[in-house]
Structures are given as C-alpha cells and as structure tokens.
Amino acid sequence: VEINGEIHRVYGKTNRVKWPTVLADGFYNLRIRVQNAYGLWSRWAETAVEIVNYPQANFNLTAVEENHSVRLKWKRSFDRVQIFRDEICIAELENQELEFVDFRSCGAINYRLRGITEEGYYSDSNTVALAVEIGGAVLANAENPVEWIPLKGRYKAVPEHICRTEEAMNFHHYSGRKWPLAFRKNQWMAQHKFCFSIEKEQLNLLEKIRGLSGQEVIYKDGRGELVCGVLTEVLSTHYGLYADVEFKITEAEVKEG
C-alpha cells in the first residue's frame, strides 16, 4: 500500500489494511498492488481519499521535572496515545495509560500528546514547555534510570567529551584508475569518550560506573548534551586525593544474545 510516496507492506492472505500512522486532514493519493506465491506483482490500483478528522475532545497535559527526568500526566484515556518531544514521536502507549516518564530529556523541551481512538480519530493536547537543568553531568542505567551517578568535574583539567563518528565505506581499486572508488554502506559508528575526576571519599561512584560496563546507559550534562548507548570501557587512574575516570559510550541498538 502506498500513500503519497510512503509504502507499507502487509504479508499474508488479507484484503483489509489499517494504515499504521495518523494522517492529517486533506486529500491523499492511494495505490495498492499485490504479489502472488510466484513473486509476480499485479498492476497498481489507484484511488483518491479525503481524510477528515473528528476530534473527540481536548485533553490537558501536565509535565513536571523530576529526578533529572520529566513526568507527564493526563486524565483522558484513549486507545493509543502518542508522545511528542519537540515534534518527534518518542513513544506510543496503549492499555489506557495516563502517565509517562521521559528519562531521555535534557535542556529546553516542548511536549505534546496525541490521543487516538479505536476508530482512528485523534485529538491533540496542549503543548507544555519546560527545561531539564543538569548540574554538571549525570549517568544512569537506561533500563532503570532512577539512580543517577553525579559527575561534577575534573581535578586538574576541565571535564572532557570527545566524540568520534565514522561511516563504514568499501574502497575498490580498478585498473586504469589512480584513486579507489568509494561505496557507502549506510552504516555508522559513533563513540563518545568522557573524562571526570572522583574524590577519594566518593570512590563508591567509581564502582557504580564500572558496574555499568556492557549495559545500555544514558548520559546528560548541563550543556544539554544527551548520549544513549552501551558503556564499553572504563579506565581509572588513582592519585592521592582523587581518581581520574575515563569511560566510553558507543551508540548502538541493544539486543540480548
């Protein structure tokens, strides 16, 4: 099924398709074709459709900063609720939920909800603006980001954040060409290195950081930087009154092996 250039595939023997995303009011060009067991496609069947939304009622959104995160609450239940942070959908809730905590919030943010009924009609909430201010920097386990590890500064230097990004490329040399041809693989690697100091009275924080090795973590700081990924390496150098700690976070999709 294709609507305005966006394609949605449905597998199996069915003659009913529910479009997975919400369409705004307006006219849309719709095309559909089917494939048989031998891999042969039919011709496109085309039509035009007008989408008219009937909002069910306005509902009010409230948001408060809480423990370096944002707690969202609303009172009206829907079949589905989409949560937008700065106009990007970050979550979709079902089961009549009326609350959501955004642990990946940092800096100035705008939140908005879209409630969707079982029939497909939607209603938008009010927009709430707030700021999540971080003193220094914090680090937490992404699966249970309740206890944030404070990272304040560096003893004899400024805190450090080095980001290295790399795109995977294939290079091939051909006869008669001086330079190789580069082929993009559309695969990226992003790795962040952080350096902080920990006083000797708080070396238990170092043990907590080490305990996050191999885990998906969330890092954010007072500059508004937010990094989510896997903590892949922890290096510590101990001195008399403090210890320098260096750790790396690699952005990745985490899957259990």
CSV table of C-alpha atoms in Angstrom, one decimal:
chain,number,residue,atom,x,y,z
A,1,VAL,CA,0.0,0.0,0.0
A,2,GLU,CA,1.4,3.4,-0.9
A,3,ILE,CA,0.0,6.8,0.3
A,4,ASN,CA,1.8,9.9,-1.0
A,5,GLY,CA,5.0,8.0,-1.6
A,6,GLU,CA,5.1,6.2,1.7
A,7,ILE,CA,4.9,2.4,1.4
A,8,HIS,CA,3.5,0.0,4.0
A,9,ARG,CA,3.8,-3.8,3.3
A,10,VAL,CA,1.3,-6.3,4.6
A,11,TYR,CA,2.0,-10.1,4.5
A,12,GLY,CA,-0.5,-12.9,4.4
A,13,LYS,CA,-3.8,-13.5,2.7
A,14,THR,CA,-5.8,-10.5,3.7
A,15,ASN,CA,-8.0,-7.9,2.0
A,16,ARG,CA,-8.1,-5.3,4.8
A,17,VAL,CA,-5.2,-3.0,5.8
A,18,LYS,CA,-5.1,-0.4,8.5
A,19,TRP,CA,-2.6,2.4,7.8
A,20,PRO,CA,-0.1,2.4,10.7
A,21,THR,CA,0.3,6.2,11.0
A,22,VAL,CA,-2.0,9.1,11.6
A,23,LEU,CA,-2.9,11.1,8.5
A,24,ALA,CA,-3.7,14.8,8.8
A,25,ASP,CA,-6.8,16.3,7.2
A,26,GLY,CA,-6.6,16.5,3.4
A,27,PHE,CA,-6.7,14.6,0.1
A,28,TYR,CA,-4.3,11.7,-0.5
A,29,ASN,CA,-3.4,9.6,-3.5
A,30,LEU,CA,-3.6,5.9,-2.6
A,31,ARG,CA,-2.2,3.0,-4.6
A,32,ILE,CA,-2.2,-0.7,-3.9
A,33,ARG,CA,-0.8,-3.8,-5.6
A,34,VAL,CA,-0.5,-7.5,-4.5
A,35,GLN,CA,2.1,-10.2,-5.1
A,36,ASN,CA,1.3,-13.9,-5.7
A,37,ALA,CA,3.2,-17.0,-4.5
A,38,TYR,CA,5.4,-16.9,-7.6
A,39,GLY,CA,6.7,-13.4,-6.8
A,40,LEU,CA,4.7,-11.7,-9.6
A,41,TRP,CA,3.2,-8.3,-8.9
A,42,SER,CA,-0.2,-7.1,-10.1
A,43,ARG,CA,-0.7,-3.7,-11.6
A,44,TRP,CA,-1.2,-0.8,-9.3
A,45,ALA,CA,-4.8,0.0,-8.4
A,46,GLU,CA,-5.2,3.7,-7.7
A,47,THR,CA,-7.8,6.0,-6.0
A,48,ALA,CA,-8.0,9.2,-4.0
A,49,VAL,CA,-9.3,9.6,-0.5
A,50,GLU,CA,-10.2,12.6,1.7
A,51,ILE,CA,-9.2,12.3,5.4
A,52,VAL,CA,-11.4,14.2,7.8
A,53,ASN,CA,-10.6,14.0,11.5
A,54,TYR,CA,-13.3,14.5,14.2
A,55,PRO,CA,-11.5,15.4,17.4
A,56,GLN,CA,-13.2,13.7,20.4
A,57,ALA,CA,-12.4,16.5,22.8
A,58,ASN,CA,-9.4,18.4,24.1
A,59,PHE,CA,-7.4,16.9,27.0
A,60,ASN,CA,-4.9,18.6,29.2
A,61,LEU,CA,-1.3,17.6,29.6
A,62,THR,CA,0.8,18.5,32.7
A,63,ALA,CA,4.6,18.0,32.9
A,64,VAL,CA,7.0,18.4,35.8
A,65,GLU,CA,10.7,17.9,36.2
A,66,GLU,CA,11.6,15.0,38.5
A,67,ASN,CA,14.9,13.4,39.2
A,68,HIS,CA,16.7,14.7,36.1
A,69,SER,CA,13.7,13.5,34.0
A,70,VAL,CA,10.2,14.6,33.1
A,71,ARG,CA,6.9,13.1,34.3
A,72,LEU,CA,3.9,13.6,32.0
A,73,LYS,CA,0.3,13.1,33.2
A,74,TRP,CA,-3.1,13.4,31.6
A,75,LYS,CA,-6.6,12.3,32.7
A,76,ARG,CA,-8.4,11.3,29.5
A,77,SER,CA,-7.8,7.7,28.2
A,78,PHE,CA,-7.6,6.7,24.5
A,79,ASP,CA,-7.0,3.5,22.6
A,80,ARG,CA,-3.5,4.8,21.8
A,81,VAL,CA,-1.5,7.9,23.0
A,82,GLN,CA,1.5,9.2,21.1
A,83,ILE,CA,4.0,11.3,23.0
A,84,PHE,CA,5.8,14.0,21.0
A,85,ARG,CA,9.0,15.7,22.3
A,86,ASP,CA,9.9,18.7,20.1
A,87,GLU,CA,7.5,17.4,17.5
A,88,ILE,CA,9.2,14.0,17.3
A,89,CYS,CA,7.2,11.0,18.4
A,90,ILE,CA,9.2,9.3,21.2
A,91,ALA,CA,6.7,6.7,22.4
A,92,GLU,CA,3.3,5.2,21.8
A,93,LEU,CA,1.3,3.9,24.7
A,94,GLU,CA,-1.7,1.6,24.9
A,95,ASN,CA,-3.7,-0.1,27.7
A,96,GLN,CA,-5.3,3.2,28.8
A,97,GLU,CA,-2.1,4.5,30.4
A,98,LEU,CA,-2.3,8.0,31.9
A,99,GLU,CA,1.3,8.7,32.8
A,100,PHE,CA,4.8,8.5,31.2
A,101,VAL,CA,8.3,9.3,32.4
A,102,ASP,CA,10.8,10.6,29.8
A,103,PHE,CA,14.2,9.7,31.2
A,104,ARG,CA,15.9,10.9,28.0
A,105,SER,CA,15.0,14.5,28.5
A,106,CYS,CA,17.6,17.3,28.6
A,107,GLY,CA,17.6,21.0,28.2
A,108,ALA,CA,14.6,23.1,27.0
A,109,ILE,CA,11.9,20.8,25.7
A,110,ASN,CA,8.3,21.0,24.3
A,111,TYR,CA,5.9,18.1,24.9
A,112,ARG,CA,2.6,17.4,23.2
A,113,LEU,CA,0.3,14.3,23.2
A,114,ARG,CA,-1.9,12.9,20.5
A,115,GLY,CA,-4.8,10.7,21.7
A,116,ILE,CA,-6.1,8.2,19.1
A,117,THR,CA,-9.5,6.5,19.3
A,118,GLU,CA,-10.2,2.9,18.2
A,119,GLU,CA,-11.9,4.4,15.1
A,120,GLY,CA,-8.7,6.3,14.2
A,121,TYR,CA,-9.8,9.8,15.1
A,122,TYR,CA,-7.3,11.9,17.1
A,123,SER,CA,-7.2,14.8,19.5
A,124,ASP,CA,-4.1,16.8,20.3
A,125,SER,CA,-3.3,18.1,23.8
A,126,ASN,CA,-1.9,21.4,24.8
A,127,THR,CA,1.9,22.0,24.4
A,128,VAL,CA,3.9,22.1,27.6
A,129,ALA,CA,7.4,23.8,27.6
A,130,LEU,CA,9.9,23.2,30.4
A,131,ALA,CA,13.6,22.8,30.9
A,132,VAL,CA,15.6,19.9,32.5
A,133,GLU,CA,18.6,21.5,34.0
A,134,ILE,CA,21.6,19.3,35.0
A,135,GLY,CA,24.3,20.5,37.4
A,136,GLY,CA,27.5,19.1,35.9
A,137,ALA,CA,26.7,15.7,34.4
A,138,VAL,CA,24.9,12.5,35.3
A,139,LEU,CA,25.0,8.9,34.2
A,140,ALA,CA,22.5,6.1,34.7
A,141,ASN,CA,21.4,2.6,33.6
A,142,ALA,CA,18.9,3.0,30.7
A,143,GLU,CA,16.8,0.1,31.9
A,144,ASN,CA,16.4,1.5,35.4
A,145,PRO,CA,17.3,5.2,35.3
A,146,VAL,CA,16.2,6.0,38.8
A,147,GLU,CA,19.7,6.3,40.5
A,148,TRP,CA,21.8,8.9,38.6
A,149,ILE,CA,25.5,8.9,39.2
A,150,PRO,CA,26.7,12.5,39.6
A,151,LEU,CA,29.8,13.6,37.6
A,152,LYS,CA,30.9,17.0,38.8
A,153,GLY,CA,34.3,18.0,37.3
A,154,ARG,CA,37.9,17.2,36.8
A,155,TYR,CA,40.7,17.9,39.4
A,156,LYS,CA,43.5,19.4,37.2
A,157,ALA,CA,41.7,20.0,33.9
A,158,VAL,CA,38.2,20.6,32.5
A,159,PRO,CA,35.8,17.7,32.0
A,160,GLU,CA,36.3,16.2,28.6
A,161,HIS,CA,33.9,14.9,26.0
A,162,ILE,CA,35.4,13.6,22.7
A,163,CYS,CA,33.0,12.3,20.1
A,164,ARG,CA,34.3,10.2,17.1
A,165,THR,CA,31.9,9.3,14.3
A,166,GLU,CA,32.8,7.0,11.4
A,167,GLU,CA,30.9,5.9,8.3
A,168,ALA,CA,31.6,2.4,7.0
A,169,MET,CA,32.9,2.5,3.4
A,170,ASN,CA,34.1,0.0,0.9
A,171,PHE,CA,37.1,1.1,-1.3
A,172,HIS,CA,37.8,-0.7,-4.6
A,173,HIS,CA,40.8,-0.2,-6.9
A,174,TYR,CA,40.2,-0.6,-10.6
A,175,SER,CA,42.7,-0.9,-13.4
A,176,GLY,CA,43.4,2.4,-15.0
A,177,ARG,CA,42.2,4.4,-12.0
A,178,LYS,CA,44.6,6.3,-9.7
A,179,TRP,CA,42.2,6.6,-6.8
A,180,PRO,CA,39.8,3.9,-5.5
A,181,LEU,CA,36.1,4.1,-5.8
A,182,ALA,CA,34.3,4.5,-2.5
A,183,PHE,CA,31.0,2.8,-1.9
A,184,ARG,CA,28.8,3.9,1.0
A,185,LYS,CA,27.3,1.1,3.2
A,186,ASN,CA,25.0,3.5,5.2
A,187,GLN,CA,26.4,2.1,8.4
A,188,TRP,CA,27.7,4.5,11.1
A,189,MET,CA,29.7,4.2,14.3
A,190,ALA,CA,29.6,6.9,17.0
A,191,GLN,CA,31.7,6.6,20.1
A,192,HIS,CA,31.9,9.1,23.0
A,193,LYS,CA,34.8,9.4,25.5
A,194,PHE,CA,34.3,11.2,28.8
A,195,CYS,CA,36.8,12.2,31.4
A,196,PHE,CA,36.0,13.2,35.0
A,197,SER,CA,37.6,13.1,38.5
A,198,ILE,CA,36.2,11.5,41.6
A,199,GLU,CA,37.3,12.4,45.1
A,200,LYS,CA,38.7,9.6,47.3
A,201,GLU,CA,35.7,10.0,49.7
A,202,GLN,CA,33.4,9.1,46.8
A,203,LEU,CA,35.2,6.1,45.2
A,204,ASN,CA,32.0,4.1,45.5
A,205,LEU,CA,30.8,6.2,42.5
A,206,LEU,CA,33.7,4.7,40.5
A,207,GLU,CA,32.5,1.2,41.4
A,208,LYS,CA,29.0,2.1,40.2
A,209,ILE,CA,30.4,3.3,36.9
A,210,ARG,CA,32.4,0.1,36.5
A,211,GLY,CA,29.2,-1.9,37.2
A,212,LEU,CA,27.6,-0.3,34.2
A,213,SER,CA,30.1,-1.9,31.8
A,214,GLY,CA,28.3,-3.6,29.0
A,215,GLN,CA,25.0,-2.0,29.9
A,216,GLU,CA,22.9,0.5,28.0
A,217,VAL,CA,23.3,3.9,29.7
A,218,ILE,CA,22.1,7.5,29.5
A,219,TYR,CA,24.4,10.4,29.9
A,220,LYS,CA,23.4,14.1,30.0
A,221,ASP,CA,25.0,17.3,31.2
A,222,GLY,CA,24.4,20.9,31.9
A,223,ARG,CA,25.4,21.9,28.3
A,224,GLY,CA,22.3,20.0,27.0
A,225,GLU,CA,24.3,17.0,25.7
A,226,LEU,CA,22.4,13.7,25.7
A,227,VAL,CA,24.1,10.4,24.8
A,228,CYS,CA,22.5,7.0,24.8
A,229,GLY,CA,24.4,3.8,24.1
A,230,VAL,CA,26.5,1.0,25.6
A,231,LEU,CA,29.2,1.7,28.2
A,232,THR,CA,32.1,-0.2,26.5
A,233,GLU,CA,35.2,0.8,28.5
A,234,VAL,CA,36.1,2.2,31.9
A,235,LEU,CA,39.7,3.4,32.7
A,236,SER,CA,40.7,4.9,36.1
A,237,THR,CA,43.9,6.5,37.3
A,238,HIS,CA,44.3,6.8,41.0
A,239,TYR,CA,46.2,9.7,42.7
A,240,GLY,CA,46.5,10.7,46.4
A,241,LEU,CA,43.3,12.7,46.8
A,242,TYR,CA,41.3,11.7,43.8
A,243,ALA,CA,40.9,9.4,40.8
A,244,ASP,CA,40.5,10.3,37.1
A,245,VAL,CA,38.0,8.1,35.4
A,246,GLU,CA,37.6,7.8,31.6
A,247,PHE,CA,34.7,5.9,30.1
A,248,LYS,CA,33.4,5.3,26.6
A,249,ILE,CA,29.8,5.1,25.3
A,250,THR,CA,29.1,3.5,21.9
A,251,GLU,CA,25.8,4.4,20.3
A,252,ALA,CA,24.1,1.1,19.4
A,253,GLU,CA,20.8,-0.8,19.3
A,254,VAL,CA,21.0,-3.3,22.2
A,255,LYS,CA,19.8,-6.9,21.6
A,256,GLU,CA,20.2,-9.8,24.1
A,257,GLY,CA,22.5,-12.5,22.7
